[in-house]
Short mmCIF file of C-alpha atoms in Angstrom, two decimals:
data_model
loop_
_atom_site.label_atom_id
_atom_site.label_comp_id
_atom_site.label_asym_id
_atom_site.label_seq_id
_atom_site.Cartn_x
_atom_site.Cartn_y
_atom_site.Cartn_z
CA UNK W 1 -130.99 -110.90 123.43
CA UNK W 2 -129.93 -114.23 123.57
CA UNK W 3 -131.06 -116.53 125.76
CA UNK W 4 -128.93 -117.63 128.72
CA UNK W 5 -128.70 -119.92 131.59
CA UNK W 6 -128.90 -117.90 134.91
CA UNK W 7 -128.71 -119.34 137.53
CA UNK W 8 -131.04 -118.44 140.16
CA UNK W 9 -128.33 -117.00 142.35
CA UNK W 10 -126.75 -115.40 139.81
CA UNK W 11 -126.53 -111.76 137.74
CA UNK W 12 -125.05 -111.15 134.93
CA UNK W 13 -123.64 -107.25 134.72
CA UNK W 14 -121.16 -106.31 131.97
CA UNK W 15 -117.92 -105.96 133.31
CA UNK W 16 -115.25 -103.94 130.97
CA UNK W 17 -117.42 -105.39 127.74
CA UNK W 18 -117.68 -108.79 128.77
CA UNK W 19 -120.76 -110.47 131.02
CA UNK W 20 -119.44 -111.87 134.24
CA UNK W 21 -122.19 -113.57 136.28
CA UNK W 22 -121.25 -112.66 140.33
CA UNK W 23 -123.82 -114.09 143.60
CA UNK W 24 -127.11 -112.18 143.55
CA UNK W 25 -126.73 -109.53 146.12
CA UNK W 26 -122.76 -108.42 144.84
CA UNK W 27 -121.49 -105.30 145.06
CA UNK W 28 -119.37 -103.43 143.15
CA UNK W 29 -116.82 -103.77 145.86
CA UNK W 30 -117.26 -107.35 145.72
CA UNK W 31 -116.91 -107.90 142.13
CA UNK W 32 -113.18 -105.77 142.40
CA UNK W 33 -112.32 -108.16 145.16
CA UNK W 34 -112.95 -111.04 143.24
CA UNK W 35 -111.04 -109.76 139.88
CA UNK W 36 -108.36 -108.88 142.35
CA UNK W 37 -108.45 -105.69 141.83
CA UNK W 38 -107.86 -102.71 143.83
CA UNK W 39 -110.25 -99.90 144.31
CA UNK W 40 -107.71 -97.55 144.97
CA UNK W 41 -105.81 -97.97 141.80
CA UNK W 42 -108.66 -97.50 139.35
CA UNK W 43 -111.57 -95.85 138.94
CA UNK W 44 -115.34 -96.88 138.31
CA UNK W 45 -118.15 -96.35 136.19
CA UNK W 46 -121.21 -97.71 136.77
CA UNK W 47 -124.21 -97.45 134.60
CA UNK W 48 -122.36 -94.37 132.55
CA UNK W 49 -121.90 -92.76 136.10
CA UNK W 50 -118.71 -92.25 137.72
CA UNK W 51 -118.34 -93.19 141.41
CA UNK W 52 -116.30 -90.85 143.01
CA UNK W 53 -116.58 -91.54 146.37
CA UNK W 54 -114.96 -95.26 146.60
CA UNK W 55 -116.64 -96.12 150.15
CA UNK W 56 -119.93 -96.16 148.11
CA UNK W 57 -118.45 -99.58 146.31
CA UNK W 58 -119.35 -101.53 148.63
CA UNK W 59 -122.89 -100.44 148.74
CA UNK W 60 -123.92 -100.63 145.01
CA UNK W 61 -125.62 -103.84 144.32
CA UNK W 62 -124.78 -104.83 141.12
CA UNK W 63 -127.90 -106.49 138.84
CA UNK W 64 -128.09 -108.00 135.27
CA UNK W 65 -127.29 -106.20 132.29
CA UNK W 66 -125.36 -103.50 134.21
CA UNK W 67 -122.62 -101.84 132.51
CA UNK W 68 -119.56 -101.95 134.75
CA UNK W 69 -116.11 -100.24 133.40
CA UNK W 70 -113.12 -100.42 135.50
CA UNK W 71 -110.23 -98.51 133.89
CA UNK W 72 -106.98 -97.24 135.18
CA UNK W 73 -103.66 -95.27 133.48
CA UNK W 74 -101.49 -96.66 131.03
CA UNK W 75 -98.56 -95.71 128.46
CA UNK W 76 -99.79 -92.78 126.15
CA UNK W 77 -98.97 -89.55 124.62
CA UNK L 1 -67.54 -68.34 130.49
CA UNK L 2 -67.84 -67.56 134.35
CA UNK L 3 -70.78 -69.30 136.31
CA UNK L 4 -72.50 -66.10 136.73
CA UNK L 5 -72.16 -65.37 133.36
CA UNK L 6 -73.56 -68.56 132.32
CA UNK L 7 -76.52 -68.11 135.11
CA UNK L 8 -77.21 -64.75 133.04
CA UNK L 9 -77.27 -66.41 129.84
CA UNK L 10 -79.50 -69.13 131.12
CA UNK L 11 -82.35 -66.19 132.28
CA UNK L 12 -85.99 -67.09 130.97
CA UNK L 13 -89.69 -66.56 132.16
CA UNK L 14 -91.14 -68.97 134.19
CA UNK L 15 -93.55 -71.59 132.47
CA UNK L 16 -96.57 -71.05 133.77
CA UNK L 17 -100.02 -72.75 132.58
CA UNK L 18 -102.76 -72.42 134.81
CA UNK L 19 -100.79 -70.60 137.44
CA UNK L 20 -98.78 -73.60 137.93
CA UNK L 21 -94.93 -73.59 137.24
CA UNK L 22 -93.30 -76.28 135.47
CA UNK L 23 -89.82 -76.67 135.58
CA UNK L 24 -89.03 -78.35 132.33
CA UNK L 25 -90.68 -76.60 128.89
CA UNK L 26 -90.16 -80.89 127.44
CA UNK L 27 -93.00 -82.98 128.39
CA UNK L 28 -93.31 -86.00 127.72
CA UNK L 29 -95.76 -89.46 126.74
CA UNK L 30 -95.39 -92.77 128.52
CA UNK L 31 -96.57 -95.02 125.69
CA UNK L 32 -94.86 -97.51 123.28
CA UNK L 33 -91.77 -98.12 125.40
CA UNK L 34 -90.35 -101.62 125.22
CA UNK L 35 -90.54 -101.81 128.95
CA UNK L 36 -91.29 -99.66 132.20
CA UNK L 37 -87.54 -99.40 133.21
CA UNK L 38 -86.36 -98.46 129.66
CA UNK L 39 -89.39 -95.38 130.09
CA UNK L 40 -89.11 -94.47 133.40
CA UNK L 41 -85.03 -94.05 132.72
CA UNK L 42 -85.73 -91.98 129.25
CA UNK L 43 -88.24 -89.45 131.18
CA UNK L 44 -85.45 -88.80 133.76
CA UNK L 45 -82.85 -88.88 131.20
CA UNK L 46 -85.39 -86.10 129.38
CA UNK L 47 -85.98 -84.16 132.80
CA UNK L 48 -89.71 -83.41 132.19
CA UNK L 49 -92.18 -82.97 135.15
CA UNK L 50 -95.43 -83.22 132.83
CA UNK L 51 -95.71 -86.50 132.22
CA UNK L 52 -98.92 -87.76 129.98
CA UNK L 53 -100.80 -90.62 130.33
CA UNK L 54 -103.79 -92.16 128.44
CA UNK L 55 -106.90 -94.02 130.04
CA UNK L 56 -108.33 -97.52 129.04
CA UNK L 57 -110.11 -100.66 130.85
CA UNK L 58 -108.60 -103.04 133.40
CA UNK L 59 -107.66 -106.06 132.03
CA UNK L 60 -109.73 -108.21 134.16
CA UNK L 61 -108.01 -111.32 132.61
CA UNK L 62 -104.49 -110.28 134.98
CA UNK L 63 -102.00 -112.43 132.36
CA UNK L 64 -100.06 -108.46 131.92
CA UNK L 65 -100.63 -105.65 134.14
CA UNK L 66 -100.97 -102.44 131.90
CA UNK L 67 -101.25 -99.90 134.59
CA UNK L 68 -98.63 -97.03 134.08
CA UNK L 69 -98.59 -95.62 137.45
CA UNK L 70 -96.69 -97.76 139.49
CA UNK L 71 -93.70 -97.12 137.57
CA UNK L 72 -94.11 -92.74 138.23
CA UNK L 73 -93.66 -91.21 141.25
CA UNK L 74 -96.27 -88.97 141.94
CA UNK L 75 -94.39 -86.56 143.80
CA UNK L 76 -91.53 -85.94 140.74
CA UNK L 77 -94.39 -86.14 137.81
CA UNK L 78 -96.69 -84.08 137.38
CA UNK L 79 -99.62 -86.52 135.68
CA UNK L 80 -101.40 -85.17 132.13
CA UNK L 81 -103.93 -87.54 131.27
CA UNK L 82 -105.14 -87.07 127.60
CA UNK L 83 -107.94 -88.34 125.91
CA UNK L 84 -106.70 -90.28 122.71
CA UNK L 85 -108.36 -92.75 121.20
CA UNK L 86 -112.02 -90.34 121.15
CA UNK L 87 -113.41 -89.76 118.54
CA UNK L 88 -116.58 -87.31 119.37
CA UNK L 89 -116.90 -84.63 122.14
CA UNK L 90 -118.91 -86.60 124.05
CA UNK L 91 -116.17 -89.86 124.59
CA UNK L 92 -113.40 -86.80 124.94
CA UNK L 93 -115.36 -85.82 127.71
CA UNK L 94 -115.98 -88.89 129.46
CA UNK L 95 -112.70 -89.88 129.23
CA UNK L 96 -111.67 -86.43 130.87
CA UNK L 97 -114.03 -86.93 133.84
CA UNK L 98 -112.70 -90.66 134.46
CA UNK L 99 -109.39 -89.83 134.72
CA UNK L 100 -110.07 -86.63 136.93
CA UNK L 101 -111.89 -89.03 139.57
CA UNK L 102 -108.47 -90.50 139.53
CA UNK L 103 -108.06 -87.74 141.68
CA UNK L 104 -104.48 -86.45 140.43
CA UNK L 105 -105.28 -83.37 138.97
CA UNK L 106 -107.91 -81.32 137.07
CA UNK L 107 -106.03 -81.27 133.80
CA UNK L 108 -106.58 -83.03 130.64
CA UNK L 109 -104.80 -83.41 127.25
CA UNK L 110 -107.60 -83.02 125.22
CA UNK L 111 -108.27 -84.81 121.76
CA UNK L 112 -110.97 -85.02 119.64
CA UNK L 113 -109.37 -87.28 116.56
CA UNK L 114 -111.38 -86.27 113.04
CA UNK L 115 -109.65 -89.17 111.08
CA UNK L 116 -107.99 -92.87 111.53
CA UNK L 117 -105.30 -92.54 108.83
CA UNK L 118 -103.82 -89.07 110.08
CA UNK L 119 -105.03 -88.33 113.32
CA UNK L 120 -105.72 -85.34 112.51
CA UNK L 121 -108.04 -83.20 115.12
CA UNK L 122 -111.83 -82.41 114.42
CA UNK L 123 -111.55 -78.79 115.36
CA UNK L 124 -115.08 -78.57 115.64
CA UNK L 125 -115.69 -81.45 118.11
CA UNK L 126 -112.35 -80.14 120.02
CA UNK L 127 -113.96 -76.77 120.58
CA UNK L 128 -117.14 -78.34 122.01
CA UNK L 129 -115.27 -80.75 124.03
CA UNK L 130 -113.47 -77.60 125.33
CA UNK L 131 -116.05 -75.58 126.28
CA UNK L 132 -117.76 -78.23 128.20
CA UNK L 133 -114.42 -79.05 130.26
CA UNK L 134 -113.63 -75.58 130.83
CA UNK L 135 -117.18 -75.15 132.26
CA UNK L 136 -116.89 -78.14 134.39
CA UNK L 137 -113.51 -77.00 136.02
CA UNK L 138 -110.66 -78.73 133.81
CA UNK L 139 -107.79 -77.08 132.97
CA UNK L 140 -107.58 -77.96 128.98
CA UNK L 141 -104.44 -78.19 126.72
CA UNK L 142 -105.87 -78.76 123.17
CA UNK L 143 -104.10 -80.96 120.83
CA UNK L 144 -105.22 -79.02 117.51
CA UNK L 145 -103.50 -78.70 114.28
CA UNK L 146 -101.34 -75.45 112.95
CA UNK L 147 -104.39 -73.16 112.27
CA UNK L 148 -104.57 -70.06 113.54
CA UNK L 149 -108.22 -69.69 113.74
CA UNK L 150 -108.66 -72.69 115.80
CA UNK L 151 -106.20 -71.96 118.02
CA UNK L 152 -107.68 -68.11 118.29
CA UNK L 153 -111.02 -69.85 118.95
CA UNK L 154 -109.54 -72.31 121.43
CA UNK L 155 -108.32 -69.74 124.07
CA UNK L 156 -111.86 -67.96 123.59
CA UNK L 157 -113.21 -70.91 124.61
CA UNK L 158 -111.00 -71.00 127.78
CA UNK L 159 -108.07 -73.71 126.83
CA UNK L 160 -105.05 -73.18 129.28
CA UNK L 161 -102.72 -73.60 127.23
CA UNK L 162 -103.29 -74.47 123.02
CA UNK L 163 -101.16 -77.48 121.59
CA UNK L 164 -100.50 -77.21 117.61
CA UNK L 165 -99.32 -80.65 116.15
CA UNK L 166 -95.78 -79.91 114.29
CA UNK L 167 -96.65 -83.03 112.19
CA UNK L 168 -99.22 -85.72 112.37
CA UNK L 169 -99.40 -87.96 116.15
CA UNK L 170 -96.16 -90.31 115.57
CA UNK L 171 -94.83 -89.33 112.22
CA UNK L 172 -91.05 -87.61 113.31
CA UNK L 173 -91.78 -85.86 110.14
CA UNK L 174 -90.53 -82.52 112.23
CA UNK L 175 -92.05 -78.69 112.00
CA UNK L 176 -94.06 -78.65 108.15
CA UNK L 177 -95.12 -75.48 108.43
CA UNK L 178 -93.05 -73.35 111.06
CA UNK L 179 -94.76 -70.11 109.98
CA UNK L 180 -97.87 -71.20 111.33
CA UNK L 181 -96.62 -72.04 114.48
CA UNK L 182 -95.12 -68.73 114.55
CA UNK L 183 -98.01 -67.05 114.05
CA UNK L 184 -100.12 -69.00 116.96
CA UNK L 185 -97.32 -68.08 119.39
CA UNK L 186 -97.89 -64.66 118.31
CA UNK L 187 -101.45 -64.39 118.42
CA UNK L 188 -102.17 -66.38 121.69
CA UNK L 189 -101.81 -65.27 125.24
CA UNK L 190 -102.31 -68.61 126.46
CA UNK L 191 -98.95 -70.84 126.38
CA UNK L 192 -98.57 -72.77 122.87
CA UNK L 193 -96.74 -75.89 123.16
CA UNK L 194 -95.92 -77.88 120.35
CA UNK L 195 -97.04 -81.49 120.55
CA UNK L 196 -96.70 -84.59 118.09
CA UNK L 197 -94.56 -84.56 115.06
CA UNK L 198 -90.91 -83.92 116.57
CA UNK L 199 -88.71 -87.07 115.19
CA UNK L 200 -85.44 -86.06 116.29
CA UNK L 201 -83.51 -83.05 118.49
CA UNK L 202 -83.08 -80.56 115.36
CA UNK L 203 -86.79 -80.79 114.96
CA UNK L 204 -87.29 -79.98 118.66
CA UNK L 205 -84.52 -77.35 118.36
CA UNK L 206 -86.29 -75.81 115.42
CA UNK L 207 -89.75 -76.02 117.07
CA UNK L 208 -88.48 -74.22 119.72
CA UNK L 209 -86.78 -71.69 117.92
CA UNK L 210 -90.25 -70.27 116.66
CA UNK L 211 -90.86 -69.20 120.32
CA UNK L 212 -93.22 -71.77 121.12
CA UNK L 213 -93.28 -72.49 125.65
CA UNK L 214 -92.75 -76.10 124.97
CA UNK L 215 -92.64 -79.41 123.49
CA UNK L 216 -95.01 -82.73 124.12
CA UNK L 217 -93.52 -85.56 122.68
CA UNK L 218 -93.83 -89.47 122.86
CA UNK L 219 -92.50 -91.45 119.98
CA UNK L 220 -89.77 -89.88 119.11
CA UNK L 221 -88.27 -91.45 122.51
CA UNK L 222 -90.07 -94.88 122.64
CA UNK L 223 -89.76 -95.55 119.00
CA UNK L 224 -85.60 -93.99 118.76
CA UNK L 225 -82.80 -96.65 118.72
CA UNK L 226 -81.27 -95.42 122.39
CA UNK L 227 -84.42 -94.10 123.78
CA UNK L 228 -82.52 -92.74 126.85
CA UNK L 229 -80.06 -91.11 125.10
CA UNK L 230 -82.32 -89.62 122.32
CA UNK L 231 -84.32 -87.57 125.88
CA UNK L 232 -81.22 -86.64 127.08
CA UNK L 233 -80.80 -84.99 123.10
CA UNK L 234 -84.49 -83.61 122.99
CA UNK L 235 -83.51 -82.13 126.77
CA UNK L 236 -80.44 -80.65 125.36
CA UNK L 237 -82.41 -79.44 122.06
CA UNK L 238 -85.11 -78.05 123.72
CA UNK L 239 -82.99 -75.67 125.78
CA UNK L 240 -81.12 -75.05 122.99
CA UNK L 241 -83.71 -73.79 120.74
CA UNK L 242 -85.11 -72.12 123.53
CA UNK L 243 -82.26 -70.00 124.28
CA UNK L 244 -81.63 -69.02 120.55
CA UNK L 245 -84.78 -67.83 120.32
CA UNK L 246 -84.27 -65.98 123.44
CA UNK L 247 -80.98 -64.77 122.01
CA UNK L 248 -82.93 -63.74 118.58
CA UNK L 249 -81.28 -65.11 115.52
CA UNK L 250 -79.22 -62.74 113.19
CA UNK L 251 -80.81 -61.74 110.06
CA UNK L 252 -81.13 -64.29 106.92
CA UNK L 253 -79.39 -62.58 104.08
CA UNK L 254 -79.12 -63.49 99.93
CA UNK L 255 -75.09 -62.59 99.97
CA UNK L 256 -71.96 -63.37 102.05
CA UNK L 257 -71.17 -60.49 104.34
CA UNK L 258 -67.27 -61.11 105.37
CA UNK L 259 -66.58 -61.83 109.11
CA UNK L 260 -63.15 -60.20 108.65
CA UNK L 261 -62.10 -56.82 108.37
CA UNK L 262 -61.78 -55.78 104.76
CA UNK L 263 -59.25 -52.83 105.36
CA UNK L 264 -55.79 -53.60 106.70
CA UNK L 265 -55.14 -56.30 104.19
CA UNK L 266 -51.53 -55.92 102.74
CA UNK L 267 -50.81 -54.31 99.75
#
């Protein structure tokens, strides 16, 4: 792993492939509010597991080196 | 021809898949369109109600908006996600369950691509993949190629309905080998609907003269000149070959048989 400057207040999950530091102490449903993204119009996996129930967004705290995919519907055959 | 008589004509067997009747045997994909209006007015211009869609990340970075479904309306479309892209049972199945929590439906296109340059199925990876949906409650239409075996082994392993390719994903290179689909649609009880291959409305005529329930197609709209007016063809083409199979085509024969009478001709 590389080394990296966290800040103390800071985690770094992965977010759709890409590390995103967010406030210690996020949430899930935080980090779609800040990407401006609604939780309604996509779904999420967290850590390989799929929440189904949105309302638990908002409780799962998100911590370094999480994997985070947020993926909706698009064009295909 | 009077109305009734044309009502007559028209009869068919509902299309059923999973106990659920469709109302168009044309369904069709939502990718490579030049824009959301010019696909949204080819799908009504086709008059399909399964409409597939594919799943893939956010992007986060918000420059263009992706997302398909804001341009379908949920209560005319029936939505079929499918699972392109995977490569292994195991993505085919993740895939699956993300765009289930989606919460639309319980029904998935399923792929399981063997090979970049033809996207071509791995039969073996589809099957597993199938199996493991089927046991966790999806209703699976497998995208497999024109064997029979597979497609035998497919319904065994609980696919709704079993989807032979009529040509490889995107070619238009229409029906190669229209005794094999033959054969599926004669050996399966679950509905066989052709999917990826058709370029143009004979080839969706011709698929659906072999008696296949339906058609899937994607490129052959996006990719034709008029893509509006080429699903307005495919609708046209896929009723068409649907009713002359209905209708059951007169024999082929090696010699001309005269359509006029041979006696009364004048001395």
């Amino acid at each position: 792993m590389m080394e990296r400057a966290v800040s103390p207040d800071g985690v770094i999950p992965v977010v759709n492939g890409e590390e995103r530091t967010v406030a210690a102490g996020s949430t899930i449903g935080d980090l779609l509010r800040e990407l401006s993204v609604s939780a309604d119009a996509v779904v999420v996996e967290h850590n390989r597991e799929i929440v189904r129930d949105r309302t638990r967004l908002d409780s799962m705290v998100l911590a370094t080196g999480d994997s985070v995919e947020i993926v909706h519907f698009v064009g295909g055959g | 021809m009077t109305e009734s008589t044309m009502l007559a004509a028209a009869t068919d067997t509902p299309f059923v898949i999973a106990g659920r009747t469709l109302r168009s045997r044309l369904m069709v994909g939502t990718g490579k369109y030049k824009s959301p209006n010019e696909m949204v007015r080819a799908i009504d211009a086709s008059g399909a109600e399964v409409v597939t869609v594919a799943v893939r990340r956010v992007n986060l970075n918000r420059d263009t908006d992706d997302g398909v479904l804001p341009h379908l309306d949920p209560s005319r479309y029936f939505l079929l996600s499918n699972t392109a892209g995977c490569y292994n049972a195991a993505d085919a199945v993740r895939y699956a369950r993300l765009a289930r929590a989606a919460g639309f439906n319980e029904w998935v296109k399923l792929e399981v691509i063997g090979d970049q340059d033809t996207l071509l199925p791995d039969t073996a990876a589809l099957l597993e993949a199938t199996r493991t949906l089927v046991a966790d409650g999806f209703v699976v239409l497998a995208y497999t190629n024109d064997d029979l075996i597979t497609a035998l082994r497919l319904e065994d392993a609980g696919a709704a309905a079993v989807m032979p390719l009529a040509s490889p994903i995107g070619s238009g290179l229409g029906v190669l080998n229209p005794y094999s689909i033959r054969t599926i649609k004669h050996r399966l009880s679950v509905p066989v609907i052709v999917d990826a291959g058709v370029g143009t409305a004979s080839d969706a005529c011709i698929t659906m003269e072999q008696g296949v329930d339906g058609i899937l197609m994607n490129t052959a709209l996006a990719a034709a000149g008029d893509p509006v007016r080429m699903a307005h063809a495919m609708r046209l083409a896929v009723d068409a070959g649907r009713q002359a199979h209905l209708a059951g085509r007169m024999p082929r024969r090696e010699v001309a048989v005269p359509s006029s009478p041979s006696v009364g001709m004048l001395e």
